[in-house]
Tab-separated table of C-alpha atoms in Angstrom:
chain	number	residue	atom	x	y	z
E	1	MET	CA	-25.984	-266.726	78.523
E	2	MET	CA	-26.388	-267.924	74.964
E	3	THR	CA	-30.133	-268.148	75.470
E	4	THR	CA	-30.308	-264.543	76.660
E	5	ARG	CA	-28.185	-263.326	73.764
E	6	SER	CA	-30.261	-265.335	71.295
E	7	SER	CA	-33.425	-263.894	72.789
E	8	ARG	CA	-32.021	-260.403	72.498
E	9	MET	CA	-31.074	-260.969	68.880
E	10	PHE	CA	-34.484	-262.486	68.143
E	11	PHE	CA	-36.376	-259.596	69.688
E	12	SER	CA	-34.058	-257.061	68.040
E	13	GLU	CA	-34.504	-258.580	64.593
E	14	TRP	CA	-38.265	-258.964	65.124
E	15	ALA	CA	-38.642	-255.342	66.216
E	16	SER	CA	-36.493	-254.066	63.339
E	17	THR	CA	-38.416	-256.120	60.785
E	18	SER	CA	-41.746	-255.009	62.246
E	19	LEU	CA	-40.685	-251.371	62.168
E	20	LYS	CA	-39.522	-251.611	58.547
E	21	LEU	CA	-42.763	-253.325	57.552
E	22	MET	CA	-44.883	-250.668	59.228
E	23	LEU	CA	-42.866	-247.844	57.673
E	24	THR	CA	-43.265	-249.476	54.259
E	25	MET	CA	-47.011	-249.765	54.764
E	26	LEU	CA	-47.216	-246.142	55.909
E	27	THR	CA	-45.244	-244.925	52.892
E	28	ALA	CA	-47.424	-246.923	50.519
E	29	ALA	CA	-50.551	-245.498	52.133
E	30	MET	CA	-49.237	-241.923	51.793
E	31	LEU	CA	-48.436	-242.464	48.123
E	32	LEU	CA	-51.831	-243.990	47.543
E	33	CYS	CA	-53.571	-241.042	49.168
E	34	ALA	CA	-51.456	-238.458	47.392
E	35	GLY	CA	-51.991	-240.063	43.998
E	36	THR	CA	-49.887	-239.461	40.948
E	37	ARG	CA	-50.001	-236.476	38.602
E	38	PRO	CA	-50.045	-237.342	34.930
E	39	VAL	CA	-47.221	-235.977	32.818
E	40	MET	CA	-48.352	-234.361	29.603
E	41	ALA	CA	-46.476	-235.902	26.693
E	42	ALA	CA	-45.745	-234.521	23.256
E	43	VAL	CA	-48.269	-235.349	20.558
E	44	PRO	CA	-46.469	-237.536	17.974
E	45	ASP	CA	-46.641	-236.634	14.271
E	46	ALA	CA	-48.960	-233.668	14.898
E	47	VAL	CA	-47.305	-231.460	12.246
E	48	THR	CA	-48.277	-232.582	8.745
E	49	GLY	CA	-46.538	-229.901	6.683
E	50	VAL	CA	-44.175	-226.896	6.860
E	51	SER	CA	-43.440	-224.477	4.006
E	52	VAL	CA	-42.282	-220.947	3.240
E	53	ARG	CA	-44.946	-218.733	1.703
E	54	GLU	CA	-42.584	-216.537	-0.344
E	55	THR	CA	-40.624	-217.850	-3.297
E	56	SER	CA	-38.176	-214.945	-3.043
E	57	THR	CA	-37.238	-212.424	-0.381
E	58	THR	CA	-34.445	-210.067	0.664
E	59	THR	CA	-32.008	-210.074	3.534
E	60	THR	CA	-33.979	-207.295	5.282
E	61	TYR	CA	-37.520	-208.636	4.808
E	62	GLY	CA	-37.629	-212.284	5.942
E	63	VAL	CA	-40.212	-214.990	5.231
E	64	THR	CA	-43.615	-216.232	6.362
E	65	VAL	CA	-43.650	-219.799	7.692
E	66	ASP	CA	-46.848	-221.822	7.153
E	67	VAL	CA	-47.637	-224.908	9.263
E	68	THR	CA	-50.411	-227.498	8.977
E	69	TRP	CA	-51.218	-229.853	11.837
E	70	LYS	CA	-53.588	-232.593	12.981
E	71	ILE	CA	-53.884	-234.375	16.329
E	72	PRO	CA	-55.246	-237.868	17.018
E	73	ASP	CA	-58.562	-238.314	18.792
E	74	GLY	CA	-58.214	-238.627	22.544
E	75	THR	CA	-55.470	-236.000	22.855
E	76	HIS	CA	-55.562	-234.361	26.291
E	77	PRO	CA	-55.545	-230.642	27.130
E	78	GLY	CA	-52.042	-229.383	27.881
E	79	GLU	CA	-50.278	-231.761	25.510
E	80	THR	CA	-47.901	-230.080	23.075
E	81	PHE	CA	-46.074	-230.385	19.783
E	82	THR	CA	-42.981	-228.361	18.870
E	83	LEU	CA	-41.568	-227.034	15.596
E	84	ARG	CA	-37.807	-226.361	15.482
E	85	LEU	CA	-36.716	-223.558	13.125
E	86	PRO	CA	-33.603	-223.819	10.952
E	87	PRO	CA	-30.567	-221.825	12.104
E	88	GLU	CA	-30.901	-219.429	9.127
E	89	LEU	CA	-34.202	-218.077	10.496
E	90	VAL	CA	-34.934	-216.055	13.623
E	91	ALA	CA	-38.432	-215.427	14.982
E	92	LEU	CA	-39.543	-212.897	17.583
E	93	ASP	CA	-38.535	-214.603	20.824
E	94	GLY	CA	-41.204	-214.514	23.530
E	95	SER	CA	-44.136	-213.684	21.257
E	96	ASP	CA	-47.289	-215.775	21.369
E	97	PHE	CA	-50.486	-216.155	19.368
E	98	LEU	CA	-53.773	-218.063	19.381
E	99	LEU	CA	-55.285	-220.656	17.065
E	100	LYS	CA	-59.090	-220.284	16.974
E	101	ASP	CA	-62.002	-221.973	15.274
E	102	ALA	CA	-64.692	-220.202	13.232
E	103	GLN	CA	-66.716	-219.421	16.384
E	104	GLY	CA	-63.744	-217.866	18.195
E	105	ALA	CA	-62.999	-220.782	20.520
E	106	VAL	CA	-59.285	-221.206	21.241
E	107	VAL	CA	-58.129	-224.567	19.895
E	108	ALA	CA	-54.443	-224.154	20.784
E	109	THR	CA	-51.902	-221.550	21.844
E	110	ALA	CA	-48.424	-221.001	20.411
E	111	LEU	CA	-45.300	-219.566	22.040
E	112	ILE	CA	-42.014	-218.757	20.310
E	113	THR	CA	-39.026	-219.565	22.510
E	114	GLY	CA	-35.690	-219.192	20.753
E	115	GLN	CA	-35.719	-221.561	17.773
E	116	ASP	CA	-38.756	-223.491	19.029
E	117	VAL	CA	-42.417	-222.804	18.362
E	118	VAL	CA	-44.411	-224.706	20.994
E	119	PHE	CA	-48.112	-225.395	20.368
E	120	THR	CA	-50.209	-226.262	23.432
E	121	LEU	CA	-53.675	-227.762	23.080
E	122	THR	CA	-56.655	-226.520	25.092
E	123	ASP	CA	-59.679	-228.449	26.373
E	124	TYR	CA	-61.119	-228.068	22.869
E	125	ALA	CA	-59.489	-231.422	22.157
E	126	SER	CA	-61.512	-233.035	24.938
E	127	HIS	CA	-64.844	-232.250	23.279
E	128	HIS	CA	-63.986	-232.652	19.582
E	129	VAL	CA	-62.663	-235.302	17.229
E	130	GLY	CA	-60.725	-234.884	13.988
E	131	VAL	CA	-59.082	-231.708	15.320
E	132	HIS	CA	-56.735	-230.085	12.794
E	133	GLY	CA	-55.694	-226.645	11.596
E	134	SER	CA	-52.926	-224.343	10.396
E	135	ALA	CA	-50.621	-221.630	11.676
E	136	PHE	CA	-48.275	-218.971	10.314
E	137	PHE	CA	-45.680	-216.546	11.668
E	138	MET	CA	-42.978	-214.208	10.441
E	139	ALA	CA	-39.272	-215.031	10.644
E	140	GLY	CA	-36.291	-212.932	9.666
E	141	LEU	CA	-33.032	-213.996	8.064
E	142	VAL	CA	-29.852	-213.965	10.102
E	143	LYS	CA	-27.125	-211.546	8.977
E	144	SER	CA	-24.865	-214.364	7.779
E	145	VAL	CA	-27.305	-215.330	4.979
E	146	ILE	CA	-25.973	-214.376	1.550
E	147	PRO	CA	-28.022	-213.760	-1.611
E	148	GLY	CA	-28.955	-216.847	-3.610
E	149	PRO	CA	-31.021	-220.032	-3.120
E	150	LEU	CA	-31.476	-220.873	0.555
E	151	ASP	CA	-32.467	-224.386	1.653
E	152	LEU	CA	-34.378	-224.408	4.944
E	153	THR	CA	-34.828	-227.517	7.122
E	154	PHE	CA	-37.561	-227.658	9.787
E	155	THR	CA	-37.713	-230.483	12.327
E	156	VAL	CA	-40.591	-231.837	14.399
E	157	GLY	CA	-39.442	-234.641	16.662
E	158	GLY	CA	-37.902	-237.148	14.268
E	159	ARG	CA	-39.571	-235.757	11.135
E	160	VAL	CA	-37.956	-233.287	8.704
E	161	PHE	CA	-39.611	-230.744	6.375
E	162	THR	CA	-37.626	-228.772	3.780
E	163	ASP	CA	-38.268	-225.801	1.505
E	164	THR	CA	-36.236	-223.363	-0.592
E	165	VAL	CA	-36.415	-219.578	-0.959
E	166	ASN	CA	-34.407	-217.275	-3.216
E	167	VAL	CA	-32.716	-214.466	-1.278
E	168	GLY	CA	-32.062	-211.210	-3.079
E	169	VAL	CA	-30.163	-208.045	-2.256
E	170	ALA	CA	-31.929	-205.432	-0.125
E	171	PRO	CA	-33.328	-202.547	-2.213
E	172	THR	CA	-31.247	-199.411	-2.410
E	173	ASN	CA	-33.924	-197.103	-3.784
E	174	ASP	CA	-33.596	-193.515	-2.640
E	175	TYR	CA	-36.913	-192.289	-1.182
E	176	SER	CA	-35.510	-189.036	0.203
E	177	ASP	CA	-37.908	-186.842	-1.793
E	178	THR	CA	-41.098	-188.528	-0.578
E	179	SER	CA	-42.515	-189.968	2.630
E	180	THR	CA	-42.405	-193.552	3.823
E	181	LYS	CA	-43.551	-195.426	6.871
E	182	TRP	CA	-42.474	-198.622	8.548
E	183	MET	CA	-43.399	-200.681	11.592
E	184	SER	CA	-41.589	-203.527	13.394
E	185	TRP	CA	-41.918	-205.743	16.440
E	186	ILE	CA	-40.415	-205.097	19.850
E	187	LYS	CA	-39.130	-208.179	21.646
E	188	PRO	CA	-41.183	-208.926	24.776
E	189	GLY	CA	-39.386	-208.075	27.978
E	190	THR	CA	-37.001	-205.554	26.390
E	191	PRO	CA	-35.259	-203.758	29.285
E	192	GLY	CA	-36.261	-200.138	29.836
E	193	LEU	CA	-39.535	-200.381	27.891
E	194	PRO	CA	-43.097	-200.878	29.170
E	195	ALA	CA	-44.228	-204.477	28.890
E	196	ASP	CA	-47.257	-203.493	26.797
E	197	ASP	CA	-45.247	-201.657	24.130
E	198	ARG	CA	-44.873	-204.189	21.332
E	199	LEU	CA	-44.838	-202.079	18.127
E	200	LEU	CA	-42.137	-199.670	16.968
E	201	TRP	CA	-43.177	-197.405	14.099
E	202	ALA	CA	-41.756	-194.466	12.203
E	203	ILE	CA	-42.835	-191.844	9.675
E	204	VAL	CA	-40.082	-190.574	7.371
E	205	GLY	CA	-40.722	-187.182	5.829
E	206	PRO	CA	-39.384	-185.728	2.565
E	207	ARG	CA	-36.090	-183.893	2.403
E	208	ILE	CA	-36.158	-180.579	4.302
E	209	ARG	CA	-36.260	-177.630	1.862
E	210	THR	CA	-37.217	-174.738	4.173
E	211	THR	CA	-37.668	-173.967	7.855
E	212	SER	CA	-41.455	-174.219	7.527
E	213	VAL	CA	-43.302	-176.359	10.080
E	214	MET	CA	-43.677	-180.030	9.133
E	215	THR	CA	-46.692	-181.870	10.650
E	216	PHE	CA	-46.554	-185.609	11.278
E	217	VAL	CA	-49.866	-187.434	11.877
E	218	ASP	CA	-50.140	-191.073	12.914
E	219	THR	CA	-53.387	-193.052	13.076
E	220	PRO	CA	-52.992	-196.671	14.169
E	221	GLY	CA	-55.480	-199.324	13.135
E	222	PRO	CA	-57.394	-201.794	15.317
E	223	GLY	CA	-55.621	-203.566	18.145
E	224	GLN	CA	-53.137	-200.733	18.830
E	225	GLN	CA	-52.802	-197.776	21.186
E	226	ILE	CA	-50.099	-195.117	20.877
E	227	ASN	CA	-47.782	-194.493	23.797
E	228	CYS	CA	-48.056	-190.686	23.758
E	229	THR	CA	-44.805	-190.137	25.680
E	230	SER	CA	-42.592	-192.425	23.569
E	231	GLY	CA	-41.847	-190.098	20.627
E	232	HIS	CA	-38.406	-189.078	19.315
E	233	MET	CA	-37.333	-187.017	16.309
E	234	PHE	CA	-34.258	-187.687	14.113
E	235	THR	CA	-32.793	-186.457	10.859
E	236	GLY	CA	-30.685	-188.423	8.400
E	237	ARG	CA	-28.611	-187.837	5.325
E	238	ALA	CA	-30.904	-189.873	3.045
E	239	ASN	CA	-33.839	-192.299	3.007
E	240	ILE	CA	-32.496	-195.477	1.406
E	241	GLY	CA	-35.045	-198.241	1.163
E	242	GLY	CA	-37.114	-196.663	3.964
E	243	VAL	CA	-34.184	-196.356	6.390
E	244	ILE	CA	-32.404	-193.072	7.061
E	245	THR	CA	-28.628	-193.030	6.932
E	246	GLU	CA	-26.335	-191.207	9.344
E	247	PRO	CA	-29.120	-190.412	11.854
E	248	LEU	CA	-28.843	-187.490	14.273
E	249	TYR	CA	-31.045	-186.825	17.312
E	250	VAL	CA	-33.230	-183.660	17.301
E	251	SER	CA	-33.614	-181.812	20.606
E	252	VAL	CA	-37.114	-181.611	22.091
E	253	ASP	CA	-37.245	-177.840	21.782
E	254	ARG	CA	-37.559	-178.192	17.976
E	255	TRP	CA	-40.666	-180.422	18.015
E	256	LYS	CA	-43.758	-180.987	20.182
E	257	VAL	CA	-46.816	-183.222	20.479
E	258	VAL	CA	-49.852	-181.009	19.878
E	259	PHE	CA	-52.427	-183.833	20.234
E	260	CYS	CA	-52.474	-187.451	21.332
E	261	ASP	CA	-55.254	-189.643	22.728
E	262	GLY	CA	-53.826	-193.077	21.977
E	263	HIS	CA	-55.801	-193.375	18.728
E	264	ARG	CA	-54.286	-190.399	16.918
E	265	MET	CA	-51.072	-188.438	17.349
E	266	VAL	CA	-50.116	-185.045	15.839
E	267	VAL	CA	-46.524	-183.757	16.034
E	268	GLU	CA	-45.115	-180.444	14.754
E	269	PHE	CA	-41.435	-180.121	13.767
E	270	ARG	CA	-39.732	-176.792	13.099
E	271	PRO	CA	-36.372	-177.385	11.300
E	272	LEU	CA	-33.249	-175.295	11.719
E	273	LEU	CA	-31.332	-173.762	8.848
E	274	SER	CA	-28.569	-176.296	9.515
E	275	GLN	CA	-31.039	-179.147	8.962
E	276	ILE	CA	-32.048	-178.119	5.453
E	277	GLY	CA	-31.191	-180.911	3.035
E	278	ARG	CA	-31.599	-183.661	5.621
E	279	VAL	CA	-34.472	-186.159	5.959
E	280	PRO	CA	-36.679	-186.075	9.115
E	281	LEU	CA	-37.960	-189.166	10.908
E	282	PHE	CA	-40.436	-189.381	13.809
E	283	LEU	CA	-40.233	-192.556	15.893
E	284	ALA	CA	-42.677	-193.834	18.558
E	285	ARG	CA	-44.142	-196.995	20.117
E	286	SER	CA	-47.599	-198.509	20.478
E	287	ALA	CA	-49.139	-201.103	22.742
E	288	LEU	CA	-51.255	-204.029	21.611
E	289	THR	CA	-54.875	-204.045	22.767
E	290	GLU	CA	-55.930	-207.100	20.785
E	291	LYS	CA	-54.199	-210.042	19.150
E	292	LEU	CA	-54.698	-209.794	15.397
E	293	ARG	CA	-53.074	-211.431	12.424
E	294	VAL	CA	-52.202	-208.156	10.694
E	295	TYR	CA	-51.726	-204.668	12.150
E	296	GLU	CA	-52.096	-201.561	9.989
E	297	ASN	CA	-50.830	-198.062	10.624
E	298	LYS	CA	-51.623	-194.988	8.569
E	299	GLY	CA	-50.099	-191.546	8.660
E	300	SER	CA	-49.185	-188.422	6.734
E	301	VAL	CA	-46.633	-185.643	6.510
E	302	SER	CA	-47.812	-182.122	5.717
E	303	ILE	CA	-45.733	-179.129	4.642
E	304	GLY	CA	-47.723	-175.968	4.022
E	305	ASN	CA	-50.722	-176.971	1.908
E	306	GLY	CA	-49.249	-180.269	0.734
E	307	THR	CA	-49.811	-183.660	2.411
E	308	ILE	CA	-48.167	-186.973	1.644
E	309	PRO	CA	-50.122	-189.991	2.980
E	310	VAL	CA	-48.265	-193.072	4.119
E	311	VAL	CA	-49.414	-196.497	5.248
E	312	THR	CA	-47.784	-199.709	6.380
E	313	GLN	CA	-48.813	-203.171	7.540
E	314	LEU	CA	-47.134	-205.623	9.839
E	315	THR	CA	-47.954	-209.312	9.904
E	316	MET	CA	-47.772	-210.939	13.296
E	317	ALA	CA	-48.813	-214.555	13.500
E	318	GLY	CA	-51.966	-216.562	13.743
E	319	GLY	CA	-53.649	-219.796	13.003
E	320	ASP	CA	-56.878	-221.702	13.046
E	321	GLY	CA	-58.271	-225.041	14.037
E	322	THR	CA	-61.450	-227.014	13.744
E	323	GLY	CA	-62.985	-230.313	14.731
E	324	THR	CA	-66.248	-232.212	15.054
E	325	SER	CA	-68.032	-232.136	18.395
E	326	SER	CA	-67.706	-235.403	20.268
E	327	PRO	CA	-70.986	-237.290	20.928
E	328	PRO	CA	-72.238	-237.041	24.515
E	329	PRO	CA	-71.388	-239.968	26.787
E	330	PRO	CA	-74.071	-242.674	27.150
E	331	PRO	CA	-76.434	-242.330	30.121
E	332	PRO	CA	-75.524	-244.293	33.246
E	333	PRO	CA	-77.210	-247.697	33.683
E	334	PRO	CA	-80.358	-247.772	35.819
E	335	PRO	CA	-79.909	-248.660	39.500
E	336	PRO	CA	-80.378	-252.331	40.451
E	337	PRO	CA	-83.810	-253.334	41.798
E	338	PRO	CA	-84.216	-253.395	45.596
E	339	PRO	CA	-83.658	-256.759	47.323
E	340	PRO	CA	-86.791	-258.828	48.096
E	341	VAL	CA	-88.378	-258.316	51.501
E	342	ASN	CA	-87.910	-261.111	54.081
E	343	PRO	CA	-91.201	-263.081	54.091
E	344	GLY	CA	-90.980	-263.399	57.870
E	345	THR	CA	-90.830	-259.602	58.328
E	346	SER	CA	-93.749	-257.226	57.809
E	347	THR	CA	-93.284	-253.485	57.338
E	348	THR	CA	-95.804	-250.656	57.531
E	349	SER	CA	-95.653	-246.903	57.239
E	350	GLY	CA	-97.181	-246.330	60.641
E	351	THR	CA	-96.984	-247.811	64.129
E	352	SER	CA	-98.460	-251.220	64.853
E	353	SER	CA	-98.133	-253.976	67.418
E	354	SER	CA	-96.959	-257.547	67.182
E	355	PRO	CA	-99.325	-260.542	67.088
E	356	THR	CA	-100.653	-261.670	70.462
E	357	THR	CA	-100.085	-265.046	72.047
E	358	SER	CA	-102.761	-266.274	74.432
E	359	THR	CA	-103.266	-269.273	76.700
E	360	PRO	CA	-106.857	-270.305	77.550
E	361	SER	CA	-107.791	-269.973	81.227
E	362	PRO	CA	-111.219	-270.809	82.637
E	363	THR	CA	-111.192	-268.496	85.626
E	364	THR	CA	-108.529	-265.683	85.398
E	365	THR	CA	-107.420	-263.055	82.871
E	366	THR	CA	-103.964	-261.427	83.101
E	367	THR	CA	-102.752	-258.644	80.821
E	368	THR	CA	-99.173	-257.313	80.778
E	369	SER	CA	-98.589	-254.153	78.768
E	370	ILE	CA	-95.670	-251.842	78.059
E	371	PRO	CA	-96.272	-248.069	78.010
E	372	VAL	CA	-96.714	-246.532	74.599
E	373	SER	CA	-93.716	-244.516	73.410
E	374	PRO	CA	-94.149	-240.709	73.009
E	375	GLY	CA	-95.764	-239.774	69.762
E	376	THR	CA	-97.704	-243.083	69.426
E	377	ASN	CA	-101.474	-242.867	69.313
E	378	PRO	CA	-102.933	-245.397	71.802
E	379	ALA	CA	-106.119	-245.483	69.785
E	380	THR	CA	-104.277	-247.233	66.973
E	381	THR	CA	-103.319	-250.196	69.202
E	382	PRO	CA	-105.292	-253.311	68.214
E	383	PRO	CA	-107.907	-254.394	70.792
E	384	VAL	CA	-106.892	-257.128	73.222
E	385	ASN	CA	-108.937	-260.273	73.464
E	386	PRO	CA	-110.388	-260.072	77.027
E	387	GLY	CA	-110.173	-263.802	77.492
E	388	SER	CA	-106.430	-264.175	76.804
E	389	PRO	CA	-103.206	-263.032	78.464
E	390	THR	CA	-101.302	-260.897	75.981
E	391	THR	CA	-97.700	-259.742	75.549
E	392	ILE	CA	-97.463	-256.435	73.670
E	393	ILE	CA	-94.216	-255.542	71.887
E	394	PRO	CA	-93.493	-251.777	71.976
E	395	PRO	CA	-93.473	-250.013	68.583
E	396	VAL	CA	-90.094	-249.347	66.919
E	397	GLU	CA	-89.175	-245.791	65.841
E	398	THR	CA	-87.802	-246.954	62.469
E	399	GLY	CA	-91.256	-247.867	61.225
E	400	VAL	CA	-90.302	-251.577	60.936
E	401	VAL	CA	-92.534	-253.924	62.870
E	402	PRO	CA	-90.608	-256.338	65.149
E	403	VAL	CA	-91.909	-259.880	65.008
E	404	VAL	CA	-91.345	-262.928	67.139
E	405	HIS	CA	-89.319	-265.632	65.462
E	406	PRO	CA	-91.850	-268.204	64.270
E	407	ARG	CA	-89.809	-271.218	65.385
E	408	GLN	CA	-90.093	-270.441	69.122
E	409	PRO	CA	-93.112	-268.425	70.247
E	410	ALA	CA	-92.748	-266.335	73.371
E	411	ALA	CA	-94.289	-267.687	76.548
E	412	PRO	CA	-96.771	-265.512	78.393
E	413	GLY	CA	-95.047	-262.854	80.465
E	414	GLN	CA	-91.660	-263.453	78.842
E	415	GLU	CA	-89.681	-261.556	76.238
E	416	PRO	CA	-89.139	-263.273	72.858
E	417	TRP	CA	-85.788	-264.943	72.439
E	418	ARG	CA	-85.107	-263.109	69.120
E	419	VAL	CA	-86.459	-259.964	67.582
E	420	ASP	CA	-86.169	-259.597	63.801
E	421	THR	CA	-86.304	-255.931	62.799
E	422	GLY	CA	-85.874	-256.611	59.069
E	423	ILE	CA	-82.748	-254.351	58.976
E	424	PRO	CA	-79.584	-256.100	57.747
E	425	PRO	CA	-76.720	-256.175	60.243
E	426	ASP	CA	-74.050	-253.469	59.963
E	427	ARG	CA	-71.014	-255.079	58.291
E	428	ARG	CA	-68.994	-251.899	57.713
E	429	ILE	CA	-65.277	-252.172	58.218
E	430	GLY	CA	-64.147	-250.822	61.578
E	431	TRP	CA	-61.520	-248.409	60.340
E	432	GLY	CA	-61.208	-246.916	63.821
E	433	LEU	CA	-60.282	-250.288	65.311
E	434	ILE	CA	-57.846	-250.926	62.472
E	435	GLY	CA	-56.203	-247.536	63.091
E	436	ILE	CA	-55.932	-248.223	66.840
E	437	GLY	CA	-54.376	-251.590	66.080
E	438	PHE	CA	-51.862	-250.026	63.715
E	439	VAL	CA	-50.844	-247.472	66.394
E	440	LEU	CA	-50.481	-250.206	68.986
E	441	MET	CA	-48.333	-252.297	66.625
E	442	THR	CA	-46.107	-249.308	65.932
E	443	THR	CA	-45.757	-248.473	69.631
E	444	CYS	CA	-44.951	-252.054	70.568
E	445	GLY	CA	-42.418	-252.386	67.779
E	446	LEU	CA	-40.622	-249.185	68.778
E	447	GLY	CA	-40.686	-250.206	72.450
E	448	LEU	CA	-39.218	-253.618	71.736
E	449	LEU	CA	-36.538	-252.095	69.533
E	450	VAL	CA	-35.485	-249.628	72.252
E	451	LEU	CA	-35.558	-252.376	74.897
E	452	SER	CA	-33.401	-254.659	72.805
E	453	ARG	CA	-30.888	-251.900	72.158
E	454	ARG	CA	-30.569	-251.104	75.853
E	455	THR	CA	-30.148	-254.732	76.948
E	456	MET	CA	-27.510	-255.617	74.354
């Protein structure tokens, strides 16, 4: 009874151990076949400098941030480095821009996400050494910033860069008797707006003096296309610093778009008597057709025979990069020379026969021959000595002449004990047999495990 129980325990433990071992081997093989995917790491110390371009600004204007960077040789495509903005600044979340070399090749891309500006390297780094460059982008001041010196702290990993800018009070100039123009960015993904509309612009006309028609003309510069159905008209009490105060919406029956093709827009506005003394403003949107560093928009406001031209510019972001082309890799080494031919084996390009072995006989002559294989010219067979019995070895299709081993010649009428074709034996690993063995081991292990469980 103890022997049976011990046997059961032995077989149970053996089957369990075998099953675990096979499962471990199978898992390792699957991982080996699947491989591992490299994780792109952050480039250390890529940012070499951060500064603010302006020495002074206002609470409504913001600043331009300049960045210099350099990556070590051997950096891989897809690796990144990140600049963290100070809490006093806010950039246009979701906007992106490109860093190009002098020939237009993209060295890196940049994406603004919250307070982070993430730079991602392209395959340019794989073919160049000494890659470095610069970048810039606009950032506004948060509403809590007060006038006076403002210390800004930028962080990149464990490194810190600081700069100071003097913040002044927003201008309060009254421009109500002339025309002004402004343009600003639209945050990507703003609900209710087309995804391509990224620019918001306005033309502010002079104070309304009569009910005469006022004509607004907008002509965007390169990289922009007007959304012809996005226009709105407003009036305000005054134009203070380019912004109208106490705005009121104007119904669409008082203005109309007389021409628009995406590159030029003409709008006519006919004021009411109740609107005399107020300041008109036409507002619309444009899409971006090309990523540029600076976008320009021109326009004018005409009343009767008088025209007031207006123009504005909006800086987006940009950057550059450069590097020296990497030298091409060295050519591969030449292939090894072929192995020497076995001295006991002769090879020819055609079909030939083996040497003949004869035994002298004074009275009889016996010849044993094997039929020539298809495609072999009998005329090329060497002549047979009429006074000797001969054994003819059939030609081999591989073009290698079989020879009789020199240590034991073949007797007349008998086959040679060994044929040397000159082709090395096939020593490839029998993966099929190994696979069959693995399946058999697995099946046996599972069977023994089930048998042991049932008998316990």
